[in-house]
Every structure is written in structure tokens, then in C-alpha cells.
Coordinates of C-alpha atoms and ligand atoms in Angstrom, one line a residue:
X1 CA -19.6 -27.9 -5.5
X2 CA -16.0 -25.8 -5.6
X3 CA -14.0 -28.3 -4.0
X4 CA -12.2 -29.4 -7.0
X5 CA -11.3 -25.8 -7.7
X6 CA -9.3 -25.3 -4.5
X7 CA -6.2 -27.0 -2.8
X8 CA -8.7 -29.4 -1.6
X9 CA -6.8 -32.9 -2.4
X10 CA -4.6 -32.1 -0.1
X11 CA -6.7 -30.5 2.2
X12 CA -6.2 -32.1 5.4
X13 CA -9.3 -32.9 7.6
X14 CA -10.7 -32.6 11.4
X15 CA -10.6 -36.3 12.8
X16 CA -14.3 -35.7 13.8
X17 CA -16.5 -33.3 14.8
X18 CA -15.8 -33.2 18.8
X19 CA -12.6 -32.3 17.3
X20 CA -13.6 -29.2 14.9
X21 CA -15.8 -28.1 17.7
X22 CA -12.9 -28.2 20.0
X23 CA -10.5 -26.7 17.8
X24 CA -13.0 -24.2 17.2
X25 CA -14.0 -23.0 20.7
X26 CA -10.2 -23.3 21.7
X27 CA -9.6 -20.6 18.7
X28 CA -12.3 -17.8 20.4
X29 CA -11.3 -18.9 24.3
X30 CA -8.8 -17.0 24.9
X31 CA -7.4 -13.9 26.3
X32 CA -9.9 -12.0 24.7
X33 CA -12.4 -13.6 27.2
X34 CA -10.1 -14.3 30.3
X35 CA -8.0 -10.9 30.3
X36 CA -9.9 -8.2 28.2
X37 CA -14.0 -9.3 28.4
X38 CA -12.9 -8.7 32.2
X39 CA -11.5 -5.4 31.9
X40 CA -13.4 -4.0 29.6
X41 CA -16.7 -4.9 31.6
X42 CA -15.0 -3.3 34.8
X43 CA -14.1 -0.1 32.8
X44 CA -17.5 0.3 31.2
X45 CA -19.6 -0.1 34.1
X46 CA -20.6 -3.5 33.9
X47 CA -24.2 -4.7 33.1
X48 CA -24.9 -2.7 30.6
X49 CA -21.8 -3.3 28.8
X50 CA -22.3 -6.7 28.9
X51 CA -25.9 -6.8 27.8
X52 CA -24.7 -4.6 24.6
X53 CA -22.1 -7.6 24.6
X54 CA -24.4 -10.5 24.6
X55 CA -26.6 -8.4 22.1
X56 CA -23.7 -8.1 19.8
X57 CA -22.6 -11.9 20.1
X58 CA -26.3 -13.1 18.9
X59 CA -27.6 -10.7 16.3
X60 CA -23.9 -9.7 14.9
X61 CA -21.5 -12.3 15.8
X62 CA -23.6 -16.0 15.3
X63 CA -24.6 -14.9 12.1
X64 CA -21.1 -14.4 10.9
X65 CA -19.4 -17.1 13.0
X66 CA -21.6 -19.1 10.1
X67 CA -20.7 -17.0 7.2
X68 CA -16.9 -17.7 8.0
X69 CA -17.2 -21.0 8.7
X70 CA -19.2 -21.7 5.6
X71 CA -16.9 -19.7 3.3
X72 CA -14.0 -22.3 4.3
X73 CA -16.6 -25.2 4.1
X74 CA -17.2 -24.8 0.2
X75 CA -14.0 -23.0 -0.6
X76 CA -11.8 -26.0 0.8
X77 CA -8.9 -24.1 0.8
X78 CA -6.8 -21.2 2.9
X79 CA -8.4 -17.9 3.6
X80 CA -8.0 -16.5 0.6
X81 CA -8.4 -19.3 -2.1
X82 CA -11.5 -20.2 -0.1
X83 CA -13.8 -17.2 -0.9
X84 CA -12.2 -16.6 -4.6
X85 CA -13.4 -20.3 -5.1
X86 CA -17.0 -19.9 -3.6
X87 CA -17.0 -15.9 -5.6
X88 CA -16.2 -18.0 -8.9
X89 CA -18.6 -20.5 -8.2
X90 CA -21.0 -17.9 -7.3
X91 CA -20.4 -16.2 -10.9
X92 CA -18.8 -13.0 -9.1
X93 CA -15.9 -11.0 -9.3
X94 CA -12.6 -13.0 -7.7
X95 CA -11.5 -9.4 -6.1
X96 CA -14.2 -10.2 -3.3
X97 CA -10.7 -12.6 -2.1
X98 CA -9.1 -9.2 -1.0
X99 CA -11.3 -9.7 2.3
X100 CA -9.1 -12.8 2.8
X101 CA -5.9 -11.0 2.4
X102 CA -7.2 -8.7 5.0
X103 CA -7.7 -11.5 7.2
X104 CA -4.8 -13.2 7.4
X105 CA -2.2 -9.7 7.4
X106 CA -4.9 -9.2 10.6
X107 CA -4.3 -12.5 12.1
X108 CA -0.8 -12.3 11.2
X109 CA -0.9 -8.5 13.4
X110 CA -3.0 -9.9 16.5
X111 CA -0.6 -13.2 16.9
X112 CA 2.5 -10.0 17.4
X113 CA 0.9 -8.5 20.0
X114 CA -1.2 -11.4 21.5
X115 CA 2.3 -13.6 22.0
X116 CA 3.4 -11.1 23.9
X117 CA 0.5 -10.7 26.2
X118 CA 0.9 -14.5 26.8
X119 CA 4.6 -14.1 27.5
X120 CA 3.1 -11.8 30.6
X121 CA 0.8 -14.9 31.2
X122 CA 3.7 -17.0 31.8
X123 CA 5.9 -14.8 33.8
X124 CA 3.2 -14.7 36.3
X125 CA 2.8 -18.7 35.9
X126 CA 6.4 -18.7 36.8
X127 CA 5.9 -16.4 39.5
X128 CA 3.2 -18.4 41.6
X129 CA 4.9 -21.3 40.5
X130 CA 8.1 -20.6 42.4
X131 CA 6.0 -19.4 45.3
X132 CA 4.0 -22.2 45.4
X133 CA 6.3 -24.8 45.4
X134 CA 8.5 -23.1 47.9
X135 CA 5.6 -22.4 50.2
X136 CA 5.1 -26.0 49.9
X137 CA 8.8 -27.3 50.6
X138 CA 8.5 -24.9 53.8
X139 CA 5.5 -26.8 54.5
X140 CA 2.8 -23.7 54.1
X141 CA 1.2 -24.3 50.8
X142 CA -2.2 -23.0 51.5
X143 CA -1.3 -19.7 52.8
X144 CA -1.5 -16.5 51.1
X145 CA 0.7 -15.7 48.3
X146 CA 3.8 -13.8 48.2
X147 CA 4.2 -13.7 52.1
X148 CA 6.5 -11.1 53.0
X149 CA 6.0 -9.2 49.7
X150 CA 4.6 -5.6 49.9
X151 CA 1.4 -5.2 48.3
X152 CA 3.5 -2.3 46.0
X153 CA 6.4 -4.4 45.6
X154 CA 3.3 -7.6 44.1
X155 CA 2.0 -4.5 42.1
X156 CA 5.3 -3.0 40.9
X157 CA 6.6 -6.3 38.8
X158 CA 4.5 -5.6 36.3
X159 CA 6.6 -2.8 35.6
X160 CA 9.7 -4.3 36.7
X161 CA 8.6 -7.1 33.5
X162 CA 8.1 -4.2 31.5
X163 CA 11.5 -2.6 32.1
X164 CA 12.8 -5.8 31.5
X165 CA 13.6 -6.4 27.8
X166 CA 15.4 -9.8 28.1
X167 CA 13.1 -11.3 30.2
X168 CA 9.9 -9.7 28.1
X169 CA 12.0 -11.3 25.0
X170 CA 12.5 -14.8 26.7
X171 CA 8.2 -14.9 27.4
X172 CA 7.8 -14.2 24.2
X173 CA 9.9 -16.6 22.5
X174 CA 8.8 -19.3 24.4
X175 CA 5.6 -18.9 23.7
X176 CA 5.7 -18.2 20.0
X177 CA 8.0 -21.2 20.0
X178 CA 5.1 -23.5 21.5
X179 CA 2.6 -21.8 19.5
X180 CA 5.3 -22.9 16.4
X181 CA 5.2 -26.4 17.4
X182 CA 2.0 -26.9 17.5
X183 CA 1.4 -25.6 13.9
X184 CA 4.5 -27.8 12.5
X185 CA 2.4 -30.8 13.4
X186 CA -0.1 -30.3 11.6
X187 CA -4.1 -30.6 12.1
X188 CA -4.3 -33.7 13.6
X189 CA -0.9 -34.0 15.3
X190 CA -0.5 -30.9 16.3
X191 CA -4.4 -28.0 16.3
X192 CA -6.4 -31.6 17.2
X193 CA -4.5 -32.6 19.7
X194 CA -3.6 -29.5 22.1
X195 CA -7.6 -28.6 21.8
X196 CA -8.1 -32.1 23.0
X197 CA -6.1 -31.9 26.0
X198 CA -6.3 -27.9 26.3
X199 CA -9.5 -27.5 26.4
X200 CA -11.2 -30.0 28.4
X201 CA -8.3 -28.7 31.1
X202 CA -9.5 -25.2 30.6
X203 CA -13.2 -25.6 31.5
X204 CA -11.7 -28.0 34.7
X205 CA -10.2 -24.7 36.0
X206 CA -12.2 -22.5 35.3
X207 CA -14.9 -24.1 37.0
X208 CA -12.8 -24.7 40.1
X209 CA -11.7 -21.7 40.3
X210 CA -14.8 -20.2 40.0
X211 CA -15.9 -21.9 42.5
X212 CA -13.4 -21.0 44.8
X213 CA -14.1 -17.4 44.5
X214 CA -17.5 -18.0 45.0
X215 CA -17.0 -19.5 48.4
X216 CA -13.9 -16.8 49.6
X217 CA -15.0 -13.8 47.3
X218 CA -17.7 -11.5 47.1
X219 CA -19.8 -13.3 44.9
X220 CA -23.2 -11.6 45.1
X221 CA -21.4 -8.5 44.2
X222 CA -19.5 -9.7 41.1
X223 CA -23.1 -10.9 40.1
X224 CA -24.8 -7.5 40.7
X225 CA -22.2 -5.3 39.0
X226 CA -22.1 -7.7 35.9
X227 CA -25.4 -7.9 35.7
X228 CA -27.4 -4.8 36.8
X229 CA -27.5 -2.7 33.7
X230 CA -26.8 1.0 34.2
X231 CA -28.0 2.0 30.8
X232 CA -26.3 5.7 31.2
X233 CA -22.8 4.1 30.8
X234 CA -23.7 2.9 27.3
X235 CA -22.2 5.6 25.5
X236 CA -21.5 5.2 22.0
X237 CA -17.9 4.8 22.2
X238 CA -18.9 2.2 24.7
X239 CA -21.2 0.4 22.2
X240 CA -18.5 0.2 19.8
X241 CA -15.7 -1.2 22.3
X242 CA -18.2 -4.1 22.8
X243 CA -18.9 -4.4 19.6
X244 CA -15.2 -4.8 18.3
X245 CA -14.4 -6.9 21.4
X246 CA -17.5 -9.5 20.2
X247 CA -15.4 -9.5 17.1
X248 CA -12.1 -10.2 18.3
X249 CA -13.9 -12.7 21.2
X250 CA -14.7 -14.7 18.4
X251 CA -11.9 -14.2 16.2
X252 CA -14.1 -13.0 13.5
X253 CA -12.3 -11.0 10.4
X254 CA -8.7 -13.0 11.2
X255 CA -9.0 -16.4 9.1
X256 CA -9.5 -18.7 11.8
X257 CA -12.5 -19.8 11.4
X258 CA -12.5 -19.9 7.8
X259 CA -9.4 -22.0 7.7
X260 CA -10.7 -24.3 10.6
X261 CA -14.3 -24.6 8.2
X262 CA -11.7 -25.9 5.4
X263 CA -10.9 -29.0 7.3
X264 CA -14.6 -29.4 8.1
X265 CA -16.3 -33.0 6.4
X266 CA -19.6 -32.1 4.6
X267 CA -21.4 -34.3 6.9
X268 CA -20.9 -32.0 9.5
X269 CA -23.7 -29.5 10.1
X270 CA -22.5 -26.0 10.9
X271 CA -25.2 -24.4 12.2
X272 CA -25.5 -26.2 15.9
X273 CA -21.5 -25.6 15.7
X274 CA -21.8 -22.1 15.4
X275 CA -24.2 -22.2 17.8
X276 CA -21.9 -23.7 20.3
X277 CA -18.7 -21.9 19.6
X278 CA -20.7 -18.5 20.0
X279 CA -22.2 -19.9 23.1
X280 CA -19.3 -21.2 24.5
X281 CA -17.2 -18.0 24.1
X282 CA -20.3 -15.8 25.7
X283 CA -20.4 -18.3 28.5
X284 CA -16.3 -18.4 29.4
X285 CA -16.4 -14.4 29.1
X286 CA -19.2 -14.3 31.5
X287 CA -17.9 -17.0 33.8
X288 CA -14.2 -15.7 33.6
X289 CA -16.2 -12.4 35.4
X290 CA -17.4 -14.2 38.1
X291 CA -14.3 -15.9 38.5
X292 CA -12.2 -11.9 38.6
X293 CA -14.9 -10.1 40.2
X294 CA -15.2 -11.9 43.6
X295 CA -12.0 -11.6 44.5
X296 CA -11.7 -8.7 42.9
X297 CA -14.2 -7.2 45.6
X298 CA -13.3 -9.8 48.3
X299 CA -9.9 -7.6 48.5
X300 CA -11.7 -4.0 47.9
X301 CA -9.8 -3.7 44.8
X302 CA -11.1 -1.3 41.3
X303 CA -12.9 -3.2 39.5
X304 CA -12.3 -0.7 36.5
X305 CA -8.7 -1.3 37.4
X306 CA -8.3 -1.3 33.2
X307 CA -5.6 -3.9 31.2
X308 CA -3.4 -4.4 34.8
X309 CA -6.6 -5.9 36.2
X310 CA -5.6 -9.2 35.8
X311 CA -1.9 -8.7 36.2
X312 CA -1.3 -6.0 38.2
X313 CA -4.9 -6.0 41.0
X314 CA -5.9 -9.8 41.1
X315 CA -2.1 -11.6 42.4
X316 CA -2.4 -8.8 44.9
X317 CA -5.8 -10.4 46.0
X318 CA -4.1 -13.5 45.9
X319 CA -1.9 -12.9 48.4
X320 CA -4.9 -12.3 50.7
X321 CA -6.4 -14.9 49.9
X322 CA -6.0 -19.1 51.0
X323 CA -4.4 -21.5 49.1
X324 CA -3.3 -17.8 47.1
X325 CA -0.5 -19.4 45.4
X326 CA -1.8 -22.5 44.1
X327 CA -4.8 -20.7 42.8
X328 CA -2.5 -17.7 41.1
X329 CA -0.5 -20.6 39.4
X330 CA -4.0 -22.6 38.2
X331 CA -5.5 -19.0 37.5
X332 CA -2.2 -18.3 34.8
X333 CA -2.3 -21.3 33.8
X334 CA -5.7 -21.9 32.9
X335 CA -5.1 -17.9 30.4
X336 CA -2.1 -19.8 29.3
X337 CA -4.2 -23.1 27.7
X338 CA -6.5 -20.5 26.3
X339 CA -4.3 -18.1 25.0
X340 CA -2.1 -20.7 23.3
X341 CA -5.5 -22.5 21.7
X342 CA -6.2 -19.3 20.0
X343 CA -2.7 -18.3 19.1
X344 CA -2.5 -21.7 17.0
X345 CA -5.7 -20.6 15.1
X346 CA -4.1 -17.4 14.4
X347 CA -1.0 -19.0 13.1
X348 CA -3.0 -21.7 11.0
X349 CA -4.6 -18.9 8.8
X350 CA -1.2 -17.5 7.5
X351 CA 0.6 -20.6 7.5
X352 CA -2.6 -22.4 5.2
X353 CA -2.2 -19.6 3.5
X354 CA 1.1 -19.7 2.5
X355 CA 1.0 -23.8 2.0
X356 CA -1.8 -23.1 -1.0
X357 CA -0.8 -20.3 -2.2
X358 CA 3.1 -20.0 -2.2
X359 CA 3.3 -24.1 -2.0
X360 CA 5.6 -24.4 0.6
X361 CA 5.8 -26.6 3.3
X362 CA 3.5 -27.0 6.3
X363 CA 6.7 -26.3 7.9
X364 CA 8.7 -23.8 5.4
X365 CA 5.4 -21.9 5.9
X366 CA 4.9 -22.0 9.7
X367 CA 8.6 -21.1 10.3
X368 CA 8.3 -18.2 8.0
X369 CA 5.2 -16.5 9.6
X370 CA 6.3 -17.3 13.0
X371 CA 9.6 -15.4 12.7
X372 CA 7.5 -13.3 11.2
X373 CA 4.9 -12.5 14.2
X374 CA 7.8 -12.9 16.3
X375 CA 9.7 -9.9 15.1
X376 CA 6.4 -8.2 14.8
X377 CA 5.9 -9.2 18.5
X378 CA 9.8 -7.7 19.4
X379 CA 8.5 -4.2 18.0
X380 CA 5.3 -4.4 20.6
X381 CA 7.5 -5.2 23.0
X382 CA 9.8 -2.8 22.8
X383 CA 7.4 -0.3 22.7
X384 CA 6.5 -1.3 26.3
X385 CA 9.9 0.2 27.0
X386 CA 12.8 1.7 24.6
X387 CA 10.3 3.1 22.3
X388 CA 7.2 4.0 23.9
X389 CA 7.3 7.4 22.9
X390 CA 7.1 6.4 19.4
X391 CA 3.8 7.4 17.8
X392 CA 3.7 5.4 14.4
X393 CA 0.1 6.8 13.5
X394 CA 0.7 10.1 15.3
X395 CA -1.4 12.2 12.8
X396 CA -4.4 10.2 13.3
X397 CA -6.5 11.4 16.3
X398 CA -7.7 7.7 17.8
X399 CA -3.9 6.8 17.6
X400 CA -2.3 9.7 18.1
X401 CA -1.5 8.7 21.7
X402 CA -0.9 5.0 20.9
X403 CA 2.5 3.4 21.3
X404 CA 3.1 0.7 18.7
X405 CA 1.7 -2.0 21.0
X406 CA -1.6 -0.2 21.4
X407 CA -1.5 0.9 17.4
X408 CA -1.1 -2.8 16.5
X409 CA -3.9 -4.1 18.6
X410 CA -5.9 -0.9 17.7
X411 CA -5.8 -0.6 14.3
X412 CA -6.7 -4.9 14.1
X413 CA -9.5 -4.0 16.2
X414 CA -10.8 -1.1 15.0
X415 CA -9.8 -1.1 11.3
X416 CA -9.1 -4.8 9.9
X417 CA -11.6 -6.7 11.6
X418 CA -15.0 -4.8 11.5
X419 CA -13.8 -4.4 7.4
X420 CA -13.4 -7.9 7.4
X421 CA -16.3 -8.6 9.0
X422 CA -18.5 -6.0 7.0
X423 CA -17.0 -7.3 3.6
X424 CA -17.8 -11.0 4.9
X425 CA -21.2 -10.3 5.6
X426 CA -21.8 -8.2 2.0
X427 CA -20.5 -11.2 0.2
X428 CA -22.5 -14.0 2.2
X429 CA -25.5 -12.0 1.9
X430 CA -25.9 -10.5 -1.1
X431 CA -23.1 -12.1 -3.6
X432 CA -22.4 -15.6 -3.2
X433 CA -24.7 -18.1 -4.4
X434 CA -27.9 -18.2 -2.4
X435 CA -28.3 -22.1 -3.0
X436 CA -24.5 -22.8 -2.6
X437 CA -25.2 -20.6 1.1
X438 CA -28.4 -22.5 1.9
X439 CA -26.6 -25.7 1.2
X440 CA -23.9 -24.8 3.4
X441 CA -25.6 -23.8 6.1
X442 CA -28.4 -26.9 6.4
X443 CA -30.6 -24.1 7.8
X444 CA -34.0 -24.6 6.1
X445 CA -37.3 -22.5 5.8
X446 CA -37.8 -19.8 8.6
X447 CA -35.0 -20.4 10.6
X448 CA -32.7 -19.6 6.8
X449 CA -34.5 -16.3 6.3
X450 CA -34.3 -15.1 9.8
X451 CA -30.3 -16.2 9.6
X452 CA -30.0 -14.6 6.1
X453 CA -31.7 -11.9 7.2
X454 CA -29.4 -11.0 10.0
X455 CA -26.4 -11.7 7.6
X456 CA -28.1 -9.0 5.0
X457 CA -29.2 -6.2 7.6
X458 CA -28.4 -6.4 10.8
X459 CA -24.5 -7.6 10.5
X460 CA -23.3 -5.1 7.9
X461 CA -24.9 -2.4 9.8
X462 CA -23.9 -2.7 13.0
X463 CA -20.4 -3.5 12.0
X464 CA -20.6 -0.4 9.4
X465 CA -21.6 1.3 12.6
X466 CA -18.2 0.3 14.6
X467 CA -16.3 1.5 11.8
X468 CA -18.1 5.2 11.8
X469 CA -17.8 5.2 16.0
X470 CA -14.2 3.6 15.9
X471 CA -12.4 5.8 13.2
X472 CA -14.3 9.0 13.8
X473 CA -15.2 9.4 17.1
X474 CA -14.7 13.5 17.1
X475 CA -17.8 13.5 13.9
X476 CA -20.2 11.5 16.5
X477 CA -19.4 13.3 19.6
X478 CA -17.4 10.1 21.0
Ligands
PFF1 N1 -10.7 -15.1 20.1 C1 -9.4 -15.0 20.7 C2 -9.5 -14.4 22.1 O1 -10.7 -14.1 22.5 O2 -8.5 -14.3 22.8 C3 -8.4 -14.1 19.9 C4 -8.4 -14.5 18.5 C5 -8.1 -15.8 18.1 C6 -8.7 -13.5 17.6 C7 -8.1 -16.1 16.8 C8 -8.7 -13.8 16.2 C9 -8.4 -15.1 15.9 F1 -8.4 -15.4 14.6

């Protein structure tokens, strides 16, 4: 095997598996299923969108969920080092790395912007917080939340956060600084541990929650609008934001999962893993609907209400709704445990990275790409405000009304990680070692072929086909 060729003595190692798997589904939990599965389904009509979704998740996303994993497995070593090591073992060219450089400068992009989507997470944490606990000392905690405050005045903060750059900055830097400290510890100290607590706290609230919209929401008509298919809303540009938002979902193309497969023992079968992290990430995305969508409809609120949905529609609901500011605060927290689960991942890919490759520190390298993000993360933020009439891709049509938030999380989404993801796929397929792959995988016989067969065919294709949607929308009548 390549392990020798890699960083792999010093490789550091998941305690056990419950711990990978963990880690793993704590990396594709995360806003991506909470805040923008949510929207996007409510933009896009609903079922149909999410059938296209699930669609996209098995025959595109499963397949690849083992390529990366695998690539780390026998690479033992950062994003990078890991498929030039399993590309030299497989007697081709090293340049096939370049796919790992794209992965970490797009993990690297997503933590900017991500960060500060969690820094909203917390302001509104902070938010129910404070009205929670002083509903309680005034002995009404289960009322609605935000008594006395006009529906307007619950929706207008989020632009009152967005005008405010100091308290936009603060957010952000408290979350980067978590997400900082979690990395500095290491795997097992520090990635091991919050998934360990995180996680199993996640699935508590969501459930409850859930639940609780079930009982005081509109359940039966979350269920119908996320699950009766309208196939006339599945446009092609629709196709390919479900496409790209399977990606992200399950933070494919950004070198989280091939980092987290480097600490993985050889024991460990990947397969059922993949299996589960895929299934896991469909299942919160779908769950986190039913949470929104009751209340959504309970309160007669949009349901295609777009990126606000969450922030600007739903504590609105809340305030209508009993017990509203206890739930707001377990709602944003519950974003807050996943977003924080998969901002680690997306630091652990530069910051491996830089430990193999530069030889620094685990924590020379984790400061540098956090101040790194961070500053990246400013320049989002800003945008949000000072400069949101900058256009930094102007001349290109799908950006040319972006501000640098939107051209950040754009161009990751529609450039960096369906190339990643096409390139990973090519290379699993069709150049790396079909024994070293087989091994890898422990997939045997049919079940092998129909994997390998999805890896060859239908993976590069239907991520070629993002790419073609994505940048050229005008050429396919999008
Ligand atoms: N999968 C995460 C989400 O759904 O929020 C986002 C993400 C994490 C993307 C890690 C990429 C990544 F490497």
C-alpha cells in the first residue's frame, strides 16, 4: 500500500469508528441542510426539487462520498499529498494532485463566507436568548416570542445586523475563534470530541423540535409541499441548483472528507460509512423541512421566502407561537452545533494541508488559515454593507449581479466544487489502480461494478452537466 509514501507516521488517527462516522456526518450536517436545503426547496417548488435532490444524493453524491473517502484512506496524508500518493502508486501522472489544491483553496473560500452565516446564527441565539430568559425572570416563559415587538420591527433586524458592521464583525470572530479552537486541539482533543458531544445534541433538537412543529404547525402541509412533485418546476437551472447543493450538502470537492478518510484505520470498512454519512445528511435535510415548513404555514408565511427564510420569516412565527422563545433559542442553537461541526472539517483540510506540506505546526498552521478565512470572511461581510455595490466578477454574466458574498459562495458552488468533484470521479474511475480502489472500498462482485460503474458514468456526467448549466446558463436557455 502508499502509506509509507505519505506523512503517514505522523498521521494522527480517529479513536474508533463511532468517532469517524461522527466526525463525518458532523462535517455534511450543517447549514447547508438546516438553512439552504430549506430555502432552496421553498424557492423551487418543493417535491420535485427534492426528488431531483435525493436522486442526486444516491446516483452522484454516494458514489463520490466513497471516492473521497477512499482517496484519503490510501493516501494517508492531507488533501493534496493523498491523491499524488495513491496517482504514484497507481503508475499515473502526480499533476492529478491539482484537484487537491482545488479542494482546499475551496474549503478555505466556503469557511469565509460560511463563518459569517454562523455569526447570523448566533446573533439570533443571542437574541431568543435574552428574550427567553427575561420572559422567564418575569415569570412568562412559555409565551410567544418578542412580545411587544412589531412583526416589521422582528423582520427588520436582519437588516439592522446587516447595517451593523461591529456587531457582524464580533459574530464572526467568535465563531471563527471556536471553530479555531477546536482545530488547535487536534483530532482527538479537539474534531473527536465536539462531534461527540455536538452531534448526538443536534439529532436531540432536532427531533424535539420537530416534533413540536408537528403538534402546533401545519404538518400535513409541510408534508404535501415537500413531497408532491410538480415536475413542471424542474427546470434545468433548477436541476443544477440541486445538483450543486447535493455537493456542498455533503461537502464534496472541499477536502473534508478526504482529510477525515486519512485518519481512518484500515479495519474500518467505508462503504456502510458512506452509506450512513449520505443517509444521514439526506435525512437531516428532509427532517430540517418538516421542522421549517410547519411553522412556516402554521403562521401563513412564504414558503419560497428565499435565504431570510430562516432568519428573517421563521422568529416572526415564533413569536406566534408557544413556548416561541425557548424554541427560537433551541432552533439557533441546534444550526449553531451543525454549522460549527462542519466549519471544523472545513478548517481541518487547509490546516492538514499546511502541517504536511509546509511542516508547520498543528497550531502555526491552524492560526494561519484561520486569519486567513477570517479576513476572507471580513470582505463577505462587508459586502453585506460598505461595499455591496462592488461587482468583483462583473463581466461574467452568472456573477455580474453578485456582491462579493454571493461571488464567493457562487463561484465555490458553481465552479470549484463540481470541478473537484468531476476531476475526483475521472481519477477514481478510470486512473487509479483498480485493485488499490477495490481494496479500498471492500465492495466485492456486483455490488463493485454497479459502484464503479456509477463512479465511471453517471458521476462525471452529471457533474459535467452542472458545470455546462451553471457557467452557461444563456447557451442552454437557463
Ligand atoms: N456540508 C456542510 C453543510 O451542509 O453545511 C458544508 C460543508 C462542510 C461544505 C464541509 C464543504 C465541507 F468541506
Amino acid at each position: 500500500m502508499v502509506a509509507a509514501a505519505g506523512g503517514a507516521a505522523s498521521q494522527p488517527g480517529w479513536s474508533s469508528r463511532t468517532a469517524f462516522v461522527l466526525a463525518a456526518v458532523g462535517a455534511a450536517v450543517g447549514l447547508g441542510n438546516v438553512w439552504r436545503f430549506p430555502t432552496l426547496a421553498g424557492e423551487n417548488g418543493g417535491g420535485a426539487f427534492v426528488l431531483f435532490y435525493i436522486g442526486c444524493v444516491v446516483l452522484i453524491g454516494l458514489p463520490l462520498i466513497l471516492s473521497e473517502i477512499l482517496i484519503g484512506r490510501a493516501g494517508r496524508s492531507d488533501a493534496v499529498d493523498s491523491v499524488r500518493n495513491v496517482a504514484r502508486e497507481s503508475g499515473v501522472s502526480e499533476k492529478w494532485a491539482i484537484f487537491g489544491v482545488f479542494e482546499v483553496v475551496a474549503a478555505f473560500m466556503i469557511l469565509g463566507f460560511y463563518s459569517v452565516v454562523a455569526g447570523w446564527v448566533l446573533y439570533y441565539a443571542g437574541v431568543f436568548g435574552a428574550d427567553f430568559f427575561g420572559a422567564l425572570f418575569s415569570g412568562a416563559p412559555f409565551a410567544g416570542a418578542l412580545i411587544g415587538e412589531a412583526p416589521e420591527a422582528i423582520q427588520g433586524r436582519m437588516g439592522d445586523l446587516f447595517g451593523n458592521i461591529p456587531l457582524l464583525i464580533a459574530m464572526h470572530t467568535v465563531f471563527m475563534g471556536i471553530t479555531f479552537w477546536v482545530i488547535a486541539r487536534g483530532v482527538h482533543d479537539g474534531i473527536e470530541k465536539a462531534a461527540l458531544y455536538l452531534m448526538p445534541a443536534f439529532f436531540v433538537l432536532l427531533l424535539v423540535i420537530t416534533i413540536y412543529g408537528a403538534f402546533v404547525g401545519e404538518f400535513s402541509q409541510a408534508v404535501a409541499f415537500l413531497f408532491t412533485p410538480d415536475f413542471s418546476k424542474l427546470t434545468a437551472p433548477v436541476m443544477n441548483t440541486a445538483l450543486g447543493q447535493a455537493l456542498f450538502s455533503m461537502s464534496l470537492g472541499s477536502a473534508a472528507l478526504m482529510t477525515y478518510g486519512a485518519y481512518v484505520s484500515k479495519e474500518t470498512r467505508l462503504a456502510p460509512t458512506a452509506g450512513m454519512i449520505a443517509l444521514a445528511d439526506t435525512g437531516v435535510a428532509i427532517i430540517a423541512g418538516l421542522m421549517i415548513f410547519p411553522i412556516v404555514f402554521a403562521v401563513g408565511l412564504d414558503p419560497a421566502a428565499g435565504p431570510t427564510l430562516v432568519f428573517q420569516s421563521l422568529p416572526v412565527a415564533f413569536q406566534q407561537m408557544p413556548a416561541g422563545s425557548l424554541v427560537g433559542l433551541l432552533f439557533f442553537i441546534l444550526i449553531f452545533f451543525a454549522a460549527l461541526t462542519s466549519s471544523i472539517s472545513l478548517l481541518e483540510g487547509p490546516t492538514s494541508w499546511g502541517i504536511n506540506a509546509r511542516g508547520w505546526s498543528r497550531l502555526k498552521s491552524a492560526t494561519v488559515f484561520s486569519i486567513g478565512t477570517y479576513l476572507l470572511g471580513i470582505i463577505c461581510l462587508l459586502s453585506l454593507n460598505v461595499w455591496g455595490d462592488v461587482r468583483l466578477l462583473g463581466f461574467w454574466s452568472i456573477f455580474a449581479e453578485s456582491n462579493i458574498f454571493d461571488v464567493v459562495d457562487g463561484f465555490t458552488g458553481k465552479v470549484l466544487l463540481p470541478v473537484s468533484a468531476l476531476l475526483t470521479a475521472i481519477f477514481v474511475g478510470w486512473r487509479a489502480d483498480k485493485k488499490l480502489v477495490e481494496n479500498e472500498t471492500g465492495l466485492e462482485g456486483g455490488m463493485f461494478a454497479l459502484w464503479r460503474f456509477l463512479v465511471c458514468w453517471l458521476a462525471p456526467v452529471g457533474v459535467a452537466l452542472i458545470l455546462v448549466f451553471g457557467l452557461f446558463p444563456g447557451l442552454l436557455g437557463g
